[in-house]
């Protein structure tokens, strides 16, 4: 991991702070940005266009979307929301200008290049835009997992641990843990500061959000009304200390092509921006969901979990509402619920790329996949659902939580068996996948189970004791507890670009604390 802290001065206006934050970040991380771009995005709709039809459709979509947002910002309606959108875009412009050695602080309207560093922010949105705009070789393969997450109550409810593993391409393993302290106002002319002014998150060079996603937020409470009227007393600690929330997601995707008709560049805000705005403005899980669900783009379709540590009281048997809010998004539909009761009944909540809400599950094409491929695509009998159910009982402290989140014992674990696979034991069927270990000449019922340069690339975990100081424990690289460590030079992935990466990935977890 590399570490980056960006702090701006509240005595300057918000626009200047946002632009300067981007400027400073690119100035100190430009080498990492260059290498990460080369490893992951170079040539994407670049000068040698192999998919010119798709690339033109994507350019048109992004330009129409940026233009529509520009109109909204100019209207003066809903000033809080659009102020935060503008600041995020300004921060991105600062990042891009700084990287291109060009200082050009915009006083009024400004534009972003659709195929510049915007593409790095779009990571997850892009996967769905590729499907919706009919890219001939989309990045996402059928059944591909994209993250494991676990919210776990320790015995006697003495602590609440929240952990997340990113599953992605091994080429994206140049990593940064970032701490942003950006004391913006809630609106352009306002006096009050945003609740989420401090954010700590796992990230990448050149991205101003997590993308994984995993955030620890300082949603400092402000008296008054949020978008849902007055905050309920259960969500107001007393005395009013900074509230602390953790937001994380795993991708559920959309396997129903009929839903892509809901995508419209005018009238929607792409997921990466809605995520940033919700993180900055929300003071509770329900509020986060209310902000996030607006202007649903139907892209980067995820299951989000927001854990409000304010509502959590260690040792208490009966919970206050609002400890765990779960939201799921697909094109045309967003559902959310307070699942605190379920968390306390089960002792855990696990997330593994399958929708929880039945309506979302059915609408996004999963029934068809279950009919075709069986239990692997179900909510209850998916391999990770079963592994989490069996192994979460062994979690009694931070170390055992880390062990579970880094686990992959696919050769021995009966739950890693795959029906219709040869060989039957599959390295995708684990909490932290290692798809590079599947043999290239095997037979597999669908693409996610094949050999791929893809798997669990990290682990982050925090607790009620660490959250107030934005602490976490983080491990980087593919898991190597029960499987051989990943080495670029001897792996089937050696020909892929991996500038700046070490050859051998044997890094122990690190405890992250901020002085």
Coordinates of C-alpha atoms in Angstrom, one line a residue:
X1 CA 0.0 0.0 0.0
X2 CA 1.0 3.6 -0.5
X3 CA -0.6 6.2 1.8
X4 CA -1.9 9.6 0.9
X5 CA -3.4 12.4 3.1
X6 CA -5.0 15.4 1.4
X7 CA -6.2 18.2 3.7
X8 CA -7.7 21.5 2.5
X9 CA -8.1 24.8 4.4
X10 CA -11.7 25.7 5.3
X11 CA -11.0 29.4 5.1
X12 CA -10.9 29.2 1.3
X13 CA -14.0 28.7 -0.8
X14 CA -15.1 25.2 -1.6
X15 CA -14.4 25.4 -5.3
X16 CA -10.8 26.4 -4.7
X17 CA -10.4 23.7 -2.1
X18 CA -11.8 21.0 -4.4
X19 CA -9.6 22.0 -7.4
X20 CA -6.5 22.3 -5.1
X21 CA -7.2 18.8 -3.6
X22 CA -7.0 17.3 -7.1
X23 CA -4.0 19.4 -8.0
X24 CA -2.1 18.3 -4.9
X25 CA -3.0 14.6 -5.3
X26 CA -1.7 14.4 -8.9
X27 CA 1.4 16.3 -8.0
X28 CA 2.5 13.7 -5.5
X29 CA 1.1 10.6 -7.2
X30 CA 1.7 11.2 -10.9
X31 CA 4.1 8.3 -11.3
X32 CA 1.7 5.9 -9.8
X33 CA -1.1 7.4 -11.9
X34 CA 0.9 6.9 -15.1
X35 CA 1.7 3.3 -14.2
X36 CA -1.9 2.5 -13.1
X37 CA -3.3 4.0 -16.3
X38 CA -0.8 2.0 -18.4
X39 CA -1.7 -1.2 -16.5
X40 CA -5.5 -0.8 -16.6
X41 CA -6.8 1.7 -19.1
X42 CA -4.2 2.4 -21.9
X43 CA -5.7 2.0 -25.3
X44 CA -9.3 2.0 -24.0
X45 CA -11.1 3.8 -26.8
X46 CA -7.7 5.3 -27.6
X47 CA -6.3 6.4 -31.0
X48 CA -6.2 2.9 -32.4
X49 CA -9.9 2.3 -32.2
X50 CA -10.9 -1.4 -32.6
X51 CA -14.4 -0.8 -31.4
X52 CA -15.1 2.6 -32.9
X53 CA -18.9 2.1 -32.9
X54 CA -19.0 1.3 -29.2
X55 CA -16.5 4.1 -28.4
X56 CA -18.5 6.7 -30.2
X57 CA -21.7 5.6 -28.3
X58 CA -19.8 5.8 -25.0
X59 CA -18.4 9.3 -25.8
X60 CA -21.9 10.5 -26.8
X61 CA -23.3 9.1 -23.6
X62 CA -20.7 10.6 -21.3
X63 CA -20.8 14.0 -23.1
X64 CA -24.6 14.1 -22.9
X65 CA -24.5 13.2 -19.2
X66 CA -21.9 15.8 -18.3
X67 CA -23.9 18.4 -20.3
X68 CA -27.1 17.5 -18.4
X69 CA -25.4 17.8 -15.0
X70 CA -23.9 21.1 -16.1
X71 CA -27.5 22.3 -16.8
X72 CA -28.7 21.2 -13.4
X73 CA -25.8 22.9 -11.6
X74 CA -26.8 26.1 -13.4
X75 CA -30.5 26.0 -12.5
X76 CA -30.0 26.7 -8.8
X77 CA -32.5 24.0 -7.8
X78 CA -31.5 21.5 -5.1
X79 CA -28.3 23.5 -4.3
X80 CA -26.9 21.1 -1.7
X81 CA -26.8 18.1 -4.1
X82 CA -25.5 19.8 -7.1
X83 CA -22.9 21.7 -5.1
X84 CA -21.3 18.4 -4.1
X85 CA -21.5 17.1 -7.7
X86 CA -19.7 20.2 -8.9
X87 CA -17.0 19.9 -6.2
X88 CA -16.3 16.3 -7.1
X89 CA -16.0 17.2 -10.8
X90 CA -13.7 20.2 -9.9
X91 CA -11.5 17.9 -7.8
X92 CA -11.2 15.6 -10.9
X93 CA -10.4 18.6 -13.1
X94 CA -7.7 19.7 -10.7
X95 CA -6.2 16.1 -10.8
X96 CA -6.2 16.1 -14.6
X97 CA -4.9 19.7 -15.0
X98 CA -2.1 19.0 -12.6
X99 CA -1.1 15.7 -14.3
X100 CA -1.1 17.6 -17.7
X101 CA 1.0 20.4 -16.2
X102 CA -1.8 22.9 -16.8
X103 CA -3.3 25.2 -14.1
X104 CA -6.7 26.4 -15.2
X105 CA -9.0 27.0 -12.3
X106 CA -12.5 27.4 -13.8
X107 CA -14.6 30.3 -12.4
X108 CA -17.8 29.3 -14.1
X109 CA -18.7 26.4 -16.3
X110 CA -16.1 23.9 -17.2
X111 CA -15.8 20.6 -19.1
X112 CA -14.1 17.3 -18.6
X113 CA -12.7 15.2 -21.3
X114 CA -14.8 12.0 -21.5
X115 CA -11.8 9.8 -22.1
X116 CA -9.4 11.3 -19.7
X117 CA -9.1 10.4 -16.0
X118 CA -12.9 10.3 -15.9
X119 CA -12.5 6.8 -17.2
X120 CA -10.6 5.8 -14.0
X121 CA -13.5 7.0 -11.8
X122 CA -16.0 5.1 -14.0
X123 CA -14.5 1.6 -13.3
X124 CA -17.7 0.0 -12.2
X125 CA -20.1 2.2 -14.3
X126 CA -18.1 1.3 -17.3
X127 CA -18.7 -2.4 -17.0
X128 CA -22.5 -1.8 -17.2
X129 CA -22.2 0.8 -19.9
X130 CA -20.3 -1.7 -22.0
X131 CA -23.2 -4.2 -21.8
X132 CA -25.8 -1.5 -22.3
X133 CA -24.1 0.0 -25.3
X134 CA -23.3 -3.4 -26.8
X135 CA -19.5 -3.5 -26.6
X136 CA -18.5 -6.6 -28.5
X137 CA -16.1 -7.9 -25.9
X138 CA -17.3 -6.6 -22.5
X139 CA -15.0 -6.8 -19.5
X140 CA -17.4 -8.5 -17.2
X141 CA -17.7 -12.3 -17.7
X142 CA -20.8 -14.3 -16.7
X143 CA -20.8 -15.1 -13.0
X144 CA -17.7 -13.0 -12.2
X145 CA -17.6 -12.2 -8.5
X146 CA -16.6 -8.7 -7.6
X147 CA -15.9 -8.6 -3.8
X148 CA -16.8 -10.4 -0.6
X149 CA -18.0 -8.5 2.5
X150 CA -18.8 -9.4 6.1
X151 CA -20.4 -7.5 9.0
X152 CA -19.8 -9.6 12.1
X153 CA -21.0 -9.2 15.7
X154 CA -18.5 -10.7 18.1
X155 CA -19.7 -13.1 20.9
X156 CA -21.8 -11.2 23.4
X157 CA -22.1 -8.3 20.9
X158 CA -18.9 -6.9 22.4
X159 CA -17.8 -5.5 19.1
X160 CA -18.9 -5.1 15.5
X161 CA -16.3 -5.9 12.8
X162 CA -16.7 -4.8 9.2
X163 CA -14.5 -6.3 6.5
X164 CA -14.3 -6.2 2.7
X165 CA -12.3 -8.0 0.0
X166 CA -12.0 -6.5 -3.4
X167 CA -12.1 -9.0 -6.3
X168 CA -10.7 -7.5 -9.5
X169 CA -8.1 -7.9 -12.2
X170 CA -4.5 -8.4 -10.8
X171 CA -3.4 -5.6 -13.1
X172 CA -5.0 -3.1 -10.8
X173 CA -2.9 -3.9 -7.7
X174 CA -1.1 -0.6 -7.4
X175 CA -2.9 0.6 -4.3
X176 CA -3.4 3.7 -2.2
X177 CA -5.1 4.1 1.2
X178 CA -6.3 7.7 1.2
X179 CA -7.5 10.1 3.9
X180 CA -9.3 13.1 2.6
X181 CA -10.1 16.0 5.0
X182 CA -12.2 18.3 2.8
X183 CA -14.2 20.7 5.0
X184 CA -16.7 21.8 2.3
X185 CA -19.9 23.6 3.0
X186 CA -23.3 21.9 2.4
X187 CA -24.1 24.5 -0.2
X188 CA -22.2 27.1 -2.1
X189 CA -23.2 30.1 0.0
X190 CA -23.8 28.1 3.2
X191 CA -22.0 28.2 6.5
X192 CA -22.6 24.7 7.8
X193 CA -19.9 22.0 7.1
X194 CA -20.7 18.7 5.4
X195 CA -21.0 15.7 7.7
X196 CA -18.6 13.5 5.7
X197 CA -15.7 16.0 5.6
X198 CA -13.2 13.3 6.6
X199 CA -13.1 10.0 4.7
X200 CA -10.6 7.2 4.8
X201 CA -10.8 4.7 2.0
X202 CA -9.0 2.0 0.0
X203 CA -8.3 3.3 -3.4
X204 CA -6.2 3.5 -6.6
X205 CA -3.9 6.1 -8.2
X206 CA -5.9 8.7 -10.0
X207 CA -9.3 7.9 -8.5
X208 CA -11.0 10.3 -6.0
X209 CA -13.2 7.6 -4.6
X210 CA -12.7 4.0 -3.4
X211 CA -14.2 2.0 -6.3
X212 CA -13.7 -1.2 -4.1
X213 CA -15.8 0.3 -2.3
X214 CA -14.8 0.7 1.4
X215 CA -15.1 3.9 3.3
X216 CA -14.8 5.1 6.9
X217 CA -16.7 8.4 7.2
X218 CA -16.7 11.1 9.8
X219 CA -20.4 12.1 9.5
X220 CA -20.2 14.7 12.3
X221 CA -23.8 15.3 13.4
X222 CA -25.4 18.6 12.7
X223 CA -28.7 19.5 14.4
X224 CA -31.7 20.2 12.1
X225 CA -33.3 18.3 9.4
X226 CA -31.9 15.9 6.8
X227 CA -33.6 14.9 3.6
X228 CA -35.9 12.7 5.6
X229 CA -37.1 15.2 8.2
X230 CA -35.6 15.3 11.7
X231 CA -33.2 12.5 12.5
X232 CA -34.7 9.9 14.8
X233 CA -33.4 10.0 18.4
X234 CA -31.9 6.5 17.9
X235 CA -29.5 8.0 15.5
X236 CA -28.5 10.9 17.6
X237 CA -25.8 10.1 20.1
X238 CA -25.7 12.3 23.1
X239 CA -23.6 14.4 23.7
X240 CA -23.3 15.1 19.9
X241 CA -19.9 13.5 19.0
X242 CA -18.8 12.9 15.5
X243 CA -20.9 10.1 14.1
X244 CA -18.9 7.4 12.4
X245 CA -20.1 5.3 9.5
X246 CA -18.6 2.7 7.3
X247 CA -19.9 2.3 3.8
X248 CA -19.0 -0.7 1.5
X249 CA -20.5 -2.7 -1.4
X250 CA -20.3 -5.8 -3.5
X251 CA -21.4 -5.8 -7.1
X252 CA -24.6 -7.6 -8.0
X253 CA -24.6 -6.6 -11.7
X254 CA -27.5 -7.0 -14.1
X255 CA -28.1 -10.1 -16.2
X256 CA -31.4 -8.9 -17.8
X257 CA -30.7 -7.0 -21.0
X258 CA -34.3 -5.7 -21.0
X259 CA -33.4 -3.4 -18.2
X260 CA -30.8 -1.5 -20.1
X261 CA -33.6 0.6 -21.6
X262 CA -33.7 2.5 -18.3
X263 CA -30.3 4.0 -18.9
X264 CA -30.5 7.6 -19.9
X265 CA -27.6 10.1 -19.8
X266 CA -30.1 12.9 -19.2
X267 CA -31.8 12.5 -15.8
X268 CA -29.2 10.3 -14.2
X269 CA -26.0 10.7 -12.2
X270 CA -23.4 8.0 -12.6
X271 CA -22.8 5.8 -9.6
X272 CA -19.3 7.1 -8.7
X273 CA -20.7 10.6 -8.2
X274 CA -23.8 9.5 -6.3
X275 CA -21.5 7.6 -4.0
X276 CA -19.3 10.6 -3.3
X277 CA -22.3 12.9 -2.7
X278 CA -24.0 10.4 -0.3
X279 CA -20.7 9.9 1.6
X280 CA -20.4 13.7 2.0
X281 CA -24.0 14.7 2.9
X282 CA -25.5 11.8 4.8
X283 CA -25.6 11.5 8.6
X284 CA -27.1 8.1 9.0
X285 CA -27.7 4.9 7.0
X286 CA -31.3 5.8 5.9
X287 CA -30.1 9.3 4.9
X288 CA -27.2 7.8 2.9
X289 CA -29.7 5.6 1.0
X290 CA -32.0 8.6 0.4
X291 CA -29.2 10.7 -1.2
X292 CA -27.7 7.8 -3.1
X293 CA -30.8 6.5 -4.8
X294 CA -31.6 9.8 -6.5
X295 CA -30.9 10.0 -10.2
X296 CA -30.3 6.2 -10.4
X297 CA -28.0 5.6 -13.5
X298 CA -28.5 1.9 -13.5
X299 CA -24.7 1.5 -13.7
X300 CA -22.3 -0.1 -11.3
X301 CA -25.2 -2.1 -9.8
X302 CA -24.3 -2.9 -6.3
X303 CA -25.4 -4.1 -2.9
X304 CA -24.4 -1.3 -0.5
X305 CA -24.1 -1.7 3.3
X306 CA -23.9 1.3 5.6
X307 CA -22.9 0.5 9.1
X308 CA -23.6 3.3 11.6
X309 CA -21.3 2.8 14.6
X310 CA -23.2 5.6 16.4
X311 CA -26.2 3.3 16.7
X312 CA -24.0 0.4 17.9
X313 CA -23.7 -0.1 21.7
X314 CA -21.1 -2.8 22.6
X315 CA -22.6 -5.6 24.8
X316 CA -26.2 -4.6 24.3
X317 CA -28.5 -7.5 23.3
X318 CA -31.3 -5.5 21.7
X319 CA -30.0 -3.1 19.0
X320 CA -31.0 0.4 18.2
X321 CA -32.3 0.7 14.7
X322 CA -30.0 2.0 12.0
X323 CA -26.9 -0.1 12.7
X324 CA -27.1 -1.8 9.3
X325 CA -28.7 -0.3 6.2
X326 CA -28.7 -2.3 3.0
X327 CA -29.4 -0.9 -0.4
X328 CA -29.5 -2.6 -3.8
X329 CA -29.6 -0.9 -7.2
X330 CA -30.4 -2.2 -10.7
X331 CA -31.5 -0.2 -13.7
X332 CA -35.0 1.2 -12.9
X333 CA -35.2 0.0 -9.3
X334 CA -33.5 0.7 -6.0
X335 CA -34.5 -1.1 -2.8
X336 CA -33.3 -0.5 0.8
X337 CA -34.0 -1.8 4.3
X338 CA -32.8 -1.5 7.8
X339 CA -31.5 -5.0 8.4
X340 CA -30.2 -4.4 12.0
X341 CA -32.6 -7.0 13.4
X342 CA -31.4 -9.6 11.0
X343 CA -27.8 -8.9 11.8
X344 CA -28.5 -9.4 15.5
X345 CA -30.5 -12.6 14.9
X346 CA -27.9 -14.2 12.7
X347 CA -24.8 -12.6 14.3
X348 CA -23.5 -11.6 10.9
X349 CA -24.4 -10.2 7.5
X350 CA -22.5 -11.5 4.5
X351 CA -22.3 -10.1 1.0
X352 CA -21.1 -12.0 -2.1
X353 CA -22.4 -10.5 -5.3
X354 CA -25.9 -12.0 -5.2
X355 CA -29.0 -9.7 -4.5
X356 CA -30.7 -10.1 -1.2
X357 CA -34.1 -8.5 -2.1
X358 CA -36.2 -11.0 -4.0
X359 CA -37.6 -8.4 -6.4
X360 CA -34.1 -7.3 -7.3
X361 CA -32.9 -10.9 -7.6
X362 CA -35.8 -11.7 -10.0
X363 CA -35.8 -8.5 -12.1
X364 CA -32.1 -8.7 -12.8
X365 CA -32.2 -12.1 -14.6
X366 CA -31.0 -14.4 -11.8
X367 CA -33.8 -16.9 -12.0
X368 CA -32.8 -17.7 -15.6
X369 CA -29.2 -18.3 -14.4
X370 CA -30.4 -20.6 -11.6
X371 CA -32.5 -22.6 -14.1
X372 CA -29.5 -22.9 -16.4
X373 CA -26.6 -23.4 -14.0
X374 CA -28.2 -24.4 -10.6
X375 CA -27.4 -23.4 -7.0
X376 CA -24.2 -21.4 -7.8
X377 CA -26.4 -18.4 -8.7
X378 CA -28.8 -18.7 -5.7
X379 CA -28.7 -16.4 -2.7
X380 CA -28.6 -19.2 0.0
X381 CA -26.6 -22.0 -1.7
X382 CA -24.0 -20.0 -3.6
X383 CA -20.5 -21.4 -2.4
X384 CA -19.6 -18.2 -0.6
X385 CA -23.0 -18.0 1.1
X386 CA -22.3 -21.5 2.5
X387 CA -18.7 -20.8 3.4
X388 CA -19.6 -17.6 5.3
X389 CA -22.5 -19.4 7.1
X390 CA -20.2 -22.2 8.2
X391 CA -17.0 -20.2 9.1
X392 CA -18.4 -17.0 10.6
X393 CA -19.0 -18.9 13.8
X394 CA -15.2 -19.2 14.1
X395 CA -14.7 -15.4 14.2
X396 CA -14.1 -14.3 17.8
X397 CA -11.6 -11.4 17.3
X398 CA -9.8 -9.3 14.7
X399 CA -7.3 -12.0 13.8
X400 CA -9.9 -14.7 13.1
X401 CA -11.9 -12.2 11.0
X402 CA -8.8 -11.5 8.9
X403 CA -8.2 -15.3 8.5
X404 CA -11.8 -15.8 7.3
X405 CA -11.6 -12.9 4.8
X406 CA -8.3 -14.1 3.4
X407 CA -9.4 -17.7 3.3
X408 CA -9.1 -19.9 0.2
X409 CA -8.6 -23.6 0.8
X410 CA -10.2 -24.6 -2.4
X411 CA -8.3 -27.9 -2.9
X412 CA -9.6 -29.2 0.5
X413 CA -12.9 -27.4 1.1
X414 CA -15.9 -29.4 -0.1
X415 CA -17.8 -26.1 -0.5
X416 CA -15.3 -25.1 -3.2
X417 CA -16.4 -28.0 -5.4
X418 CA -18.0 -27.1 -8.7
X419 CA -20.6 -29.2 -10.4
X420 CA -19.7 -29.8 -14.0
X421 CA -16.1 -28.6 -13.6
X422 CA -13.0 -30.6 -14.4
X423 CA -11.1 -30.5 -12.1
X424 CA -13.9 -30.3 -9.6
X425 CA -12.2 -28.1 -6.9
X426 CA -12.4 -24.4 -8.1
X427 CA -10.3 -21.5 -6.8
X428 CA -13.1 -19.0 -7.6
X429 CA -15.3 -20.7 -4.9
X430 CA -13.7 -19.1 -1.9
X431 CA -14.0 -15.9 0.2
X432 CA -10.9 -14.6 -1.5
X433 CA -10.8 -16.0 -5.0
X434 CA -7.6 -17.0 -6.8
X435 CA -8.8 -17.7 -10.4
X436 CA -5.2 -17.8 -11.7
X437 CA -4.8 -21.2 -10.0
X438 CA -7.6 -22.9 -12.1
X439 CA -6.0 -24.9 -14.9
X440 CA -6.2 -23.3 -18.3
X441 CA -7.2 -26.7 -19.9
X442 CA -10.0 -27.5 -17.5
X443 CA -13.7 -27.6 -18.5
X444 CA -16.0 -25.1 -16.8
X445 CA -19.8 -24.5 -17.2
X446 CA -19.5 -20.6 -17.3
X447 CA -16.6 -18.2 -17.8
X448 CA -16.1 -17.0 -14.2
X449 CA -14.9 -20.5 -13.2
X450 CA -12.1 -20.5 -15.8
X451 CA -8.5 -19.6 -15.3
X452 CA -8.4 -15.8 -15.1
X453 CA -5.9 -13.2 -13.9
X454 CA -8.5 -12.1 -11.4
X455 CA -9.3 -12.7 -7.7
X456 CA -9.3 -11.3 -4.3
X457 CA -6.7 -8.5 -4.4
X458 CA -7.0 -7.1 -0.8
X459 CA -8.7 -7.2 2.6
X460 CA -9.8 -4.3 4.8
X461 CA -11.3 -4.6 8.3
X462 CA -12.3 -2.1 11.0
X463 CA -13.9 -2.3 14.4
X464 CA -15.8 0.0 16.9
X465 CA -12.4 0.7 18.6
X466 CA -10.6 1.6 15.4
X467 CA -13.3 3.6 13.7
X468 CA -13.2 6.8 15.8
X469 CA -9.6 7.4 14.8
X470 CA -10.2 6.1 11.2
X471 CA -8.1 3.1 11.8
X472 CA -8.2 -0.2 9.9
X473 CA -6.2 -3.3 9.1
X474 CA -5.4 -3.8 5.4
X475 CA -3.7 -6.5 3.4
X476 CA -2.7 -6.1 -0.2
X477 CA -2.4 -8.7 -3.0
X478 CA -3.9 -12.1 -3.7
X479 CA -4.3 -14.4 -0.6
X480 CA -1.5 -16.8 0.2
X481 CA -2.6 -18.4 3.5
X482 CA -3.4 -21.9 2.1
X483 CA -2.4 -21.5 -1.5
X484 CA 1.0 -20.6 -3.1
X485 CA 1.7 -16.8 -3.2
X486 CA 1.1 -15.0 -6.4
X487 CA 4.2 -14.3 -8.5
X488 CA 3.9 -12.5 -11.8
X489 CA 6.9 -14.1 -13.5
X490 CA 5.7 -17.7 -13.0
X491 CA 2.0 -17.1 -13.2
X492 CA -0.2 -17.5 -16.4
X493 CA -0.6 -13.7 -16.2
X494 CA 3.1 -12.8 -16.8
X495 CA 2.5 -11.3 -20.2
X496 CA 0.0 -8.7 -18.9
X497 CA 1.3 -5.2 -18.2
X498 CA 2.0 -4.7 -14.4
X499 CA 4.3 -1.7 -14.3
X500 CA 5.4 -0.8 -10.7
X501 CA 4.3 -4.1 -9.2
X502 CA 6.6 -6.3 -7.2
X503 CA 7.0 -9.8 -8.7
X504 CA 6.2 -11.7 -5.5
X505 CA 3.1 -10.8 -3.4
X506 CA 3.7 -11.9 0.1
X507 CA 2.7 -8.9 2.2
X508 CA 1.3 -9.3 5.7
X509 CA -1.7 -7.2 6.9
X510 CA -0.7 -3.7 8.1
X511 CA -2.4 -1.7 10.9
X512 CA -3.3 1.7 9.5
X513 CA -3.3 4.6 11.9
X514 CA -3.2 8.4 11.2
X515 CA -1.1 10.7 13.4

